[in-house]
CSV table of C-alpha atoms and ligand atoms in Angstrom, one decimal:
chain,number,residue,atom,x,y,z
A,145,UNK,CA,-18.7,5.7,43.1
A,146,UNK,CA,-19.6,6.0,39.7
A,147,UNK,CA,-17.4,3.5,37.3
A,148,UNK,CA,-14.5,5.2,35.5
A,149,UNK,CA,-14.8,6.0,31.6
A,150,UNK,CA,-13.2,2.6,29.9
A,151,UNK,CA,-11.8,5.2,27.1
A,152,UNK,CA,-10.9,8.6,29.5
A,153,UNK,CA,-8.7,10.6,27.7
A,154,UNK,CA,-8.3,8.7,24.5
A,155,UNK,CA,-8.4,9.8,20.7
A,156,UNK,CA,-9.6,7.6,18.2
A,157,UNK,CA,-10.2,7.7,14.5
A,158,UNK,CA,-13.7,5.4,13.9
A,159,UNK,CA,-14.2,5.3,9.8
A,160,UNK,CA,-17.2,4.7,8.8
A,161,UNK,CA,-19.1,6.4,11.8
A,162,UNK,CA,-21.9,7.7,9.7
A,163,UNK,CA,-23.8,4.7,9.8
A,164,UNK,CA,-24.7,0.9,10.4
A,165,UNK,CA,-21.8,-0.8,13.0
A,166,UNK,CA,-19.5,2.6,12.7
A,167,UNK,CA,-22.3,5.0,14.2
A,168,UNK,CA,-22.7,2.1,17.1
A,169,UNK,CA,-18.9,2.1,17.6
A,170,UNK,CA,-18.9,5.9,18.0
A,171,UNK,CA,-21.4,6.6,20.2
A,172,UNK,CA,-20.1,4.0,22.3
A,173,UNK,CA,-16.4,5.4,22.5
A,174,UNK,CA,-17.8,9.1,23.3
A,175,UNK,CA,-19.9,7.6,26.3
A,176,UNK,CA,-16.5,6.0,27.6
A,177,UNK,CA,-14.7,9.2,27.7
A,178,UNK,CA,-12.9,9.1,24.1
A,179,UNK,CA,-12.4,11.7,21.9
A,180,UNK,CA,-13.5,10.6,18.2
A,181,UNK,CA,-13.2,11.6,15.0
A,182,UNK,CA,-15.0,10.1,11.8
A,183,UNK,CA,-14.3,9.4,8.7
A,184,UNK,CA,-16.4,8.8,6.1
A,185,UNK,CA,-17.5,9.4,2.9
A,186,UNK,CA,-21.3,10.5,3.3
A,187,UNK,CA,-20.9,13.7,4.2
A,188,UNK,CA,-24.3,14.5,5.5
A,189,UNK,CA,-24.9,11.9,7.5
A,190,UNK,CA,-21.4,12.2,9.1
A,191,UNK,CA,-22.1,15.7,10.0
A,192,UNK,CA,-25.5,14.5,11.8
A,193,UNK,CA,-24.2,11.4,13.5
A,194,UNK,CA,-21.0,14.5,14.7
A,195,UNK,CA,-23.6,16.4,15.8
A,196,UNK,CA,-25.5,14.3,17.7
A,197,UNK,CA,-22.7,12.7,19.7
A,198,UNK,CA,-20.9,15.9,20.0
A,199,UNK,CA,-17.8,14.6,18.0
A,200,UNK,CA,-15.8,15.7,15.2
A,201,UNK,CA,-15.9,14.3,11.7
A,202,UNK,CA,-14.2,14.8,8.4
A,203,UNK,CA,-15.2,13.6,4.9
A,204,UNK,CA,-12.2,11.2,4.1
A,205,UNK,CA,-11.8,7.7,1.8
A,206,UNK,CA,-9.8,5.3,3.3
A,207,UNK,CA,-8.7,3.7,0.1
A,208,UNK,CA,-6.4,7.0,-0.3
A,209,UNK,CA,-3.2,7.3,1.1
A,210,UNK,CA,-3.4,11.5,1.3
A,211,UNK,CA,-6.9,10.9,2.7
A,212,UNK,CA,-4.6,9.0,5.7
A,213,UNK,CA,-2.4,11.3,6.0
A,214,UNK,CA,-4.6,14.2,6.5
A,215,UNK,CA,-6.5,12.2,9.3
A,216,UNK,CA,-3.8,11.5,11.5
A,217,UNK,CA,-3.1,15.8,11.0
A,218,UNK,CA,-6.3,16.5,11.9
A,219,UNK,CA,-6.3,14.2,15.1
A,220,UNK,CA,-3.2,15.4,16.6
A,221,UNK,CA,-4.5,19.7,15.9
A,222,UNK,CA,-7.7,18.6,16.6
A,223,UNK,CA,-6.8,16.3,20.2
A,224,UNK,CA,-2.9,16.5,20.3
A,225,UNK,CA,-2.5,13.0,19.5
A,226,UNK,CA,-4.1,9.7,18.3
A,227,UNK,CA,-4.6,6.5,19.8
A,228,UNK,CA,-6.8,4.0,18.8
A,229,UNK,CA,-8.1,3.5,15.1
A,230,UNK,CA,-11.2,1.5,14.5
A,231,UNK,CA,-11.4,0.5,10.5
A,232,UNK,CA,-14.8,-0.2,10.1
A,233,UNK,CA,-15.4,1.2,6.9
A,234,UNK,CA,-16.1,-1.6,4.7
A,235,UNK,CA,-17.8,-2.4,1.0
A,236,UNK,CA,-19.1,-5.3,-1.0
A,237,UNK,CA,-20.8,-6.4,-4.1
A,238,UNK,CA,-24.6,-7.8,-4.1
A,239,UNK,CA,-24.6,-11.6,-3.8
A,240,UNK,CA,-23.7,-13.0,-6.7
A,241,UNK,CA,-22.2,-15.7,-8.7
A,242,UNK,CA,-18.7,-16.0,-8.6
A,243,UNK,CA,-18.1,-15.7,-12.0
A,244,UNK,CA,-20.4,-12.8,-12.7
A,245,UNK,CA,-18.2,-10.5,-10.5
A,246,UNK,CA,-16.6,-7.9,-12.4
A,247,UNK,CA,-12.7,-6.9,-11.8
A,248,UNK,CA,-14.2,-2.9,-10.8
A,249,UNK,CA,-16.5,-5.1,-7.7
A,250,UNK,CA,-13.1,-7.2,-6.9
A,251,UNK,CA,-11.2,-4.1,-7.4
A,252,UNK,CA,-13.3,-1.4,-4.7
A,253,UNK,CA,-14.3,-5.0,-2.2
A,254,UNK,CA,-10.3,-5.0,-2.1
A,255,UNK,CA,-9.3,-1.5,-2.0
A,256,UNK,CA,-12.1,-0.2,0.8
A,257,UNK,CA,-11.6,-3.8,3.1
A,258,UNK,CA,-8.0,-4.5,2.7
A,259,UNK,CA,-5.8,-1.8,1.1
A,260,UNK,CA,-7.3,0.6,4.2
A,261,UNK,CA,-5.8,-1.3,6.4
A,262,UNK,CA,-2.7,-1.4,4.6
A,263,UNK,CA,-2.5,2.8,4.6
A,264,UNK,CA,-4.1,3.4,8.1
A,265,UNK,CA,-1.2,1.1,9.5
A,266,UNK,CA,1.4,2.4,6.6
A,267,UNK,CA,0.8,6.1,7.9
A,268,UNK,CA,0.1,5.7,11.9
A,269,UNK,CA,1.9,2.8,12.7
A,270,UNK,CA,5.3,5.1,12.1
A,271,UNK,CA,3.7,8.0,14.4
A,272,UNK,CA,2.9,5.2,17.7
A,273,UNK,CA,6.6,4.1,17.1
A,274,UNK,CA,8.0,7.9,16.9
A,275,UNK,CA,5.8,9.1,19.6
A,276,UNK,CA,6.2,5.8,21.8
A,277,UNK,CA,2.8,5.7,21.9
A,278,UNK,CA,1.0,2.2,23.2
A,279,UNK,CA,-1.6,3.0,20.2
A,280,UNK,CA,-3.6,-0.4,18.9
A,281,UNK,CA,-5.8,-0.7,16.0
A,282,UNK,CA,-9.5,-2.8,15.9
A,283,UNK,CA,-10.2,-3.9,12.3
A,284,UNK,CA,-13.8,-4.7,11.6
A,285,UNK,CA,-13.3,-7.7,9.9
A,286,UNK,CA,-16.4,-10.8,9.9
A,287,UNK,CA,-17.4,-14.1,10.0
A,288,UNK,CA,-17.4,-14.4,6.1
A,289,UNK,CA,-14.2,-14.2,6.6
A,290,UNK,CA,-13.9,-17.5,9.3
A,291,UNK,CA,-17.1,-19.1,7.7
A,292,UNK,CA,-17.2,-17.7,3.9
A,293,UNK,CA,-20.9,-18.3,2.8
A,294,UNK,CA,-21.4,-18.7,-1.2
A,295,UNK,CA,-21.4,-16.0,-3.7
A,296,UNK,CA,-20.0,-13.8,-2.1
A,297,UNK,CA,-16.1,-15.0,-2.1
A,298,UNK,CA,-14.4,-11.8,-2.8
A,299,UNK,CA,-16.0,-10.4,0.0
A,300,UNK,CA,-15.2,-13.2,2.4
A,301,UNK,CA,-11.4,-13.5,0.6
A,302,UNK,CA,-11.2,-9.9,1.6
A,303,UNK,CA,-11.8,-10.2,5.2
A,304,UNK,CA,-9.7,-13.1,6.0
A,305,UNK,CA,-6.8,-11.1,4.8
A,306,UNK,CA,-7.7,-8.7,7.1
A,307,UNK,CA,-7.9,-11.1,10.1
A,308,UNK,CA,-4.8,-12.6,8.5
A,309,UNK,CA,-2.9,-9.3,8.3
A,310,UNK,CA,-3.7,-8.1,11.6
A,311,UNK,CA,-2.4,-11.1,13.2
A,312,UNK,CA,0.9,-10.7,11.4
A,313,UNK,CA,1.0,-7.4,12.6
A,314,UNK,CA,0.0,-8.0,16.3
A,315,UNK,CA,3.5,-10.6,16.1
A,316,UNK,CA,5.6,-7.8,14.3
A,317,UNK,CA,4.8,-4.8,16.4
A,318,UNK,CA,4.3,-6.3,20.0
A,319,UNK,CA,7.8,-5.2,21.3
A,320,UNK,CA,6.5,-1.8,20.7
A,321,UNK,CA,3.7,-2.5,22.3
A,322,UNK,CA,1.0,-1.4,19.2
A,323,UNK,CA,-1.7,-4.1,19.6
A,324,UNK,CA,-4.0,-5.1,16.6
A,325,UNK,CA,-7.2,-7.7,17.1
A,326,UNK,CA,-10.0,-8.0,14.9
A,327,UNK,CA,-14.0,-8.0,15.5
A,328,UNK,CA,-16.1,-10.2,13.5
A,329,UNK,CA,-19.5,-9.4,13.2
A,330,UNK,CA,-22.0,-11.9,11.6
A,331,UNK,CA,-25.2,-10.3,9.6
A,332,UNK,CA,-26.7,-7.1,11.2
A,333,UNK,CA,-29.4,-4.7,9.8
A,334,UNK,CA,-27.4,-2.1,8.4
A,335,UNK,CA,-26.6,-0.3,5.2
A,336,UNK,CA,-24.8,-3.5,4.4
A,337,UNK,CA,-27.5,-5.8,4.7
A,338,UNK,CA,-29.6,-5.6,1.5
A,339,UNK,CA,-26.1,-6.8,-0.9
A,340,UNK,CA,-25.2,-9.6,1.7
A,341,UNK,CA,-28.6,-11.1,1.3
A,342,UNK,CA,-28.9,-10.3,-2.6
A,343,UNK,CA,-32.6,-8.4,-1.8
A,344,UNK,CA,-34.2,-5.9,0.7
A,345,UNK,CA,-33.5,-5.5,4.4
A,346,UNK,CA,-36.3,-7.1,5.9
A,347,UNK,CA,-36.7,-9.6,9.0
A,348,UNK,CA,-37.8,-11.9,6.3
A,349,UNK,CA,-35.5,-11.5,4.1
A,350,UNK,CA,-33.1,-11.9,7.2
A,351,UNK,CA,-34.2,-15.2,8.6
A,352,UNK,CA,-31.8,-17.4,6.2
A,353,UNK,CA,-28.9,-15.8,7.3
A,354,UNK,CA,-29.9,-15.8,11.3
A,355,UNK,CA,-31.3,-19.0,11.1
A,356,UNK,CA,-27.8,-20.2,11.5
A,357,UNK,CA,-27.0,-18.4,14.3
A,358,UNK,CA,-27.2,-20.3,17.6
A,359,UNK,CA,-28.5,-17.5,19.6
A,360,UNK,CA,-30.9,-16.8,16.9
A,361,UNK,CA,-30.6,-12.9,15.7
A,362,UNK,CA,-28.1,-11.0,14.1
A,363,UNK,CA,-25.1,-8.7,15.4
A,364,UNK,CA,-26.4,-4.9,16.8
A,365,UNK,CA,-24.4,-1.9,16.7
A,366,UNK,CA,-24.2,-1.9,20.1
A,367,UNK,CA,-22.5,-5.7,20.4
A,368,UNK,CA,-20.2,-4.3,17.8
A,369,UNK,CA,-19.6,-1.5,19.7
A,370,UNK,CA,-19.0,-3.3,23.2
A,371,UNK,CA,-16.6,-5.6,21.6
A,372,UNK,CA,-14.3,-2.4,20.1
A,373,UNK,CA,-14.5,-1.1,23.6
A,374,UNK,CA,-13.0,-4.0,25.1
A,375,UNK,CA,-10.4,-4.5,22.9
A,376,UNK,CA,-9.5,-0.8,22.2
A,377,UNK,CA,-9.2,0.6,26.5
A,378,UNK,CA,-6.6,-1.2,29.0
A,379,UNK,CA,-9.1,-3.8,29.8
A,380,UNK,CA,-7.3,-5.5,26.9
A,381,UNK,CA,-3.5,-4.5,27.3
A,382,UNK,CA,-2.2,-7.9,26.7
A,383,UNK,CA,-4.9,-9.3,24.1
A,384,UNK,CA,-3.2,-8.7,20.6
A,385,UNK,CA,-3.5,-10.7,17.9
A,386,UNK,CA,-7.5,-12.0,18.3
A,387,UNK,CA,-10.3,-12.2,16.0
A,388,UNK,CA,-13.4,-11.7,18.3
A,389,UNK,CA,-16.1,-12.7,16.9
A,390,UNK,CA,-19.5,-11.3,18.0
A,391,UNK,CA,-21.9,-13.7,16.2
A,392,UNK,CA,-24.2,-15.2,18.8
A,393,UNK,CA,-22.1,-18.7,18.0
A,394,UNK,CA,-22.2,-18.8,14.3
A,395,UNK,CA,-18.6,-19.8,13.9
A,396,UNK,CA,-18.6,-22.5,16.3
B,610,NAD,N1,-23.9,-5.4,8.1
B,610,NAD,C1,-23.4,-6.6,8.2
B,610,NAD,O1,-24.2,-7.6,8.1
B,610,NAD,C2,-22.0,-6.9,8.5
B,610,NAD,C3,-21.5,-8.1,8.9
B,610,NAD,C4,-20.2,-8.3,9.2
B,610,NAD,C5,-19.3,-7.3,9.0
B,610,NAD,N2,-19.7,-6.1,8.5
B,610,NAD,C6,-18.7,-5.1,8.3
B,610,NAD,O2,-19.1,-4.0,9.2
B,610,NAD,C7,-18.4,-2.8,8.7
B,610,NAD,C8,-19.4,-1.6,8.7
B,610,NAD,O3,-20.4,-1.8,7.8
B,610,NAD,P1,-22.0,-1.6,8.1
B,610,NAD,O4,-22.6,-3.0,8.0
B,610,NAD,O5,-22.2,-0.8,9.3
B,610,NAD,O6,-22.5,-0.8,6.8
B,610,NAD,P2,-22.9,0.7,6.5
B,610,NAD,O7,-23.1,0.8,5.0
B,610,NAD,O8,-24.1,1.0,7.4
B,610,NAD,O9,-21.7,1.5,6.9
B,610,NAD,C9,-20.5,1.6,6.2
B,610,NAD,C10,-20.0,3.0,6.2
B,610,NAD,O10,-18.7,3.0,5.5
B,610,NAD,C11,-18.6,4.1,4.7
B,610,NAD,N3,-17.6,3.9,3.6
B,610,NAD,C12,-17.7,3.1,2.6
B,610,NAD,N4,-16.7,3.2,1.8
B,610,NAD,C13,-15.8,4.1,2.4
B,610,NAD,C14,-14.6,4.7,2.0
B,610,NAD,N5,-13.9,4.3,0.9
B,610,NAD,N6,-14.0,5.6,2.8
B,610,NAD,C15,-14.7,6.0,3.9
B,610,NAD,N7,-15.9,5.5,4.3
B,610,NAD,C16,-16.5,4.6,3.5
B,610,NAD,C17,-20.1,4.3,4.2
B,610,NAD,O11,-20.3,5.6,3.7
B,610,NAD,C18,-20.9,3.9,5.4
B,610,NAD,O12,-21.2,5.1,6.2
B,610,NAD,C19,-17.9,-3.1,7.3
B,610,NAD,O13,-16.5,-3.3,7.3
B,610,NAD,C20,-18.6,-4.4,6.9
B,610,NAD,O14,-17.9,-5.2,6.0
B,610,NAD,C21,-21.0,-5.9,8.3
């Protein structure tokens, strides 16, 4: 007998899907049965990656609250409800000296890591508890912000709020059972890559960072992906509150 779908009947907004760990966390969810819609701001590529997995996708910025607002709309007309978001959208400066980063950097690193996860819970944390739905959220968060490497501390600062926030959150909204966890990826090859390392995506260019990774390579989309699945289906009904970090044993 072939295995049920881990996601069967499920909707669930992935932001960020157009490329790099978001596309990976997409593709996985539609192969498990879930229906998906992106968000993202690159239109293009959002309408390909739609496309190709036979999804839906809207052009939307998670750092605005209407932007929220009209997701969670277009969810329940589009699949008559919502339950699982994935924020994986995610921004940072180019490694650099502390003091060199400019308040606009610290302003948008904040803003597109942390103040999305403010408004995704502000707006659809109220619909799970009106519609008594056991929705849970999966915040792509990272090792940077377990094990914050140099120059790039806003970055790091802004993912341990996120792992921070979501574990208040898992406390605060477990009698309603709404679950919240974390995934922490360490350095992968995606759009990403070339400002973590401060110079071009290349397997050279890589090797500092995966050198100090015990299993020796980076994190795939699809390790990303696997991870979301996990903690997103059933499987994971009473996990809430966890940071899972898919790193090949960097944070050890
Ligand atoms: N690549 C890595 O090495 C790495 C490691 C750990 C964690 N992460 C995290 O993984 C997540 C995904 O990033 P990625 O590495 O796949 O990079 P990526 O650049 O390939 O994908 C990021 C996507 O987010 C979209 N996006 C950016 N700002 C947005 C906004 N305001 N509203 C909507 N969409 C927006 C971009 O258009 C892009 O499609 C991020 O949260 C990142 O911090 C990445």
């Amino acid at each position: 007998m072939a295995p049920q779908p881990r996601l069967e009947g499920k909707v669930a907004i992935v932001t960020g899907g157009a490329s790099g760990f978001g596309k990976g966390i997409a593709t996985k969810f539609v192969e498990e049965g879930a229906l998906v819609l992106i968000a993202d701001l690159a239109d293009e590529a959002g309408q390909g990656v739609a496309k190709e997995l036979g999804c839906a996708f809207t052009v939307g910025d998670v750092t605005k609250r209407e932007d929220w607002e009209r997701l969670l709309k277009e969810a329940i007309d589009k699949f008559g409800r919502l339950d699982i978001v994935i924020n994986n959208a995610g921004a940072t400066y180019a490694n650099k000296a502390t003091e060199d980063v400019t308040e606009a950097e610290f302003d948008r690193v904040m803003n597109v890591n942390v103040k999305s996860v403010y408004l995704s819970t502000n707006v659809i944390v109220p619909y799970f508890m009106e519609k008594e739905i056991s929705g849970n959220f999966v915040q792509i968060a990272s090792t940077a912000g377990v094990r914050p490497r140099p120059r790039l501390t806003w970055y790091n600062a802004s993912k341990a709020a996120v792992i921070n926030a979501t574990k208040a959150m898992a406390v605060e909204y477990g009698p309603q059972q709404i679950r919240f966890n974390s995934v922490s990826p360490v350095i992968g090859s995606t759009g990403m890559t070339h400002l973590f390392i401060g110079k071009a995506n290349t397997p050279e260019n890589r090797k500092a960072f995966e050198s100090t990774v015990p299993l020796g390579r980076g994190s795939t989309p699809a390790d990303v992906a696997n991870a979301c699945c996990y903690l997103a289906s059933d499987e994971a009904a009473f996990i809430t509150g966890v940071n899972l970090e898919v790193d090949g044993g960097r944070c050890v």
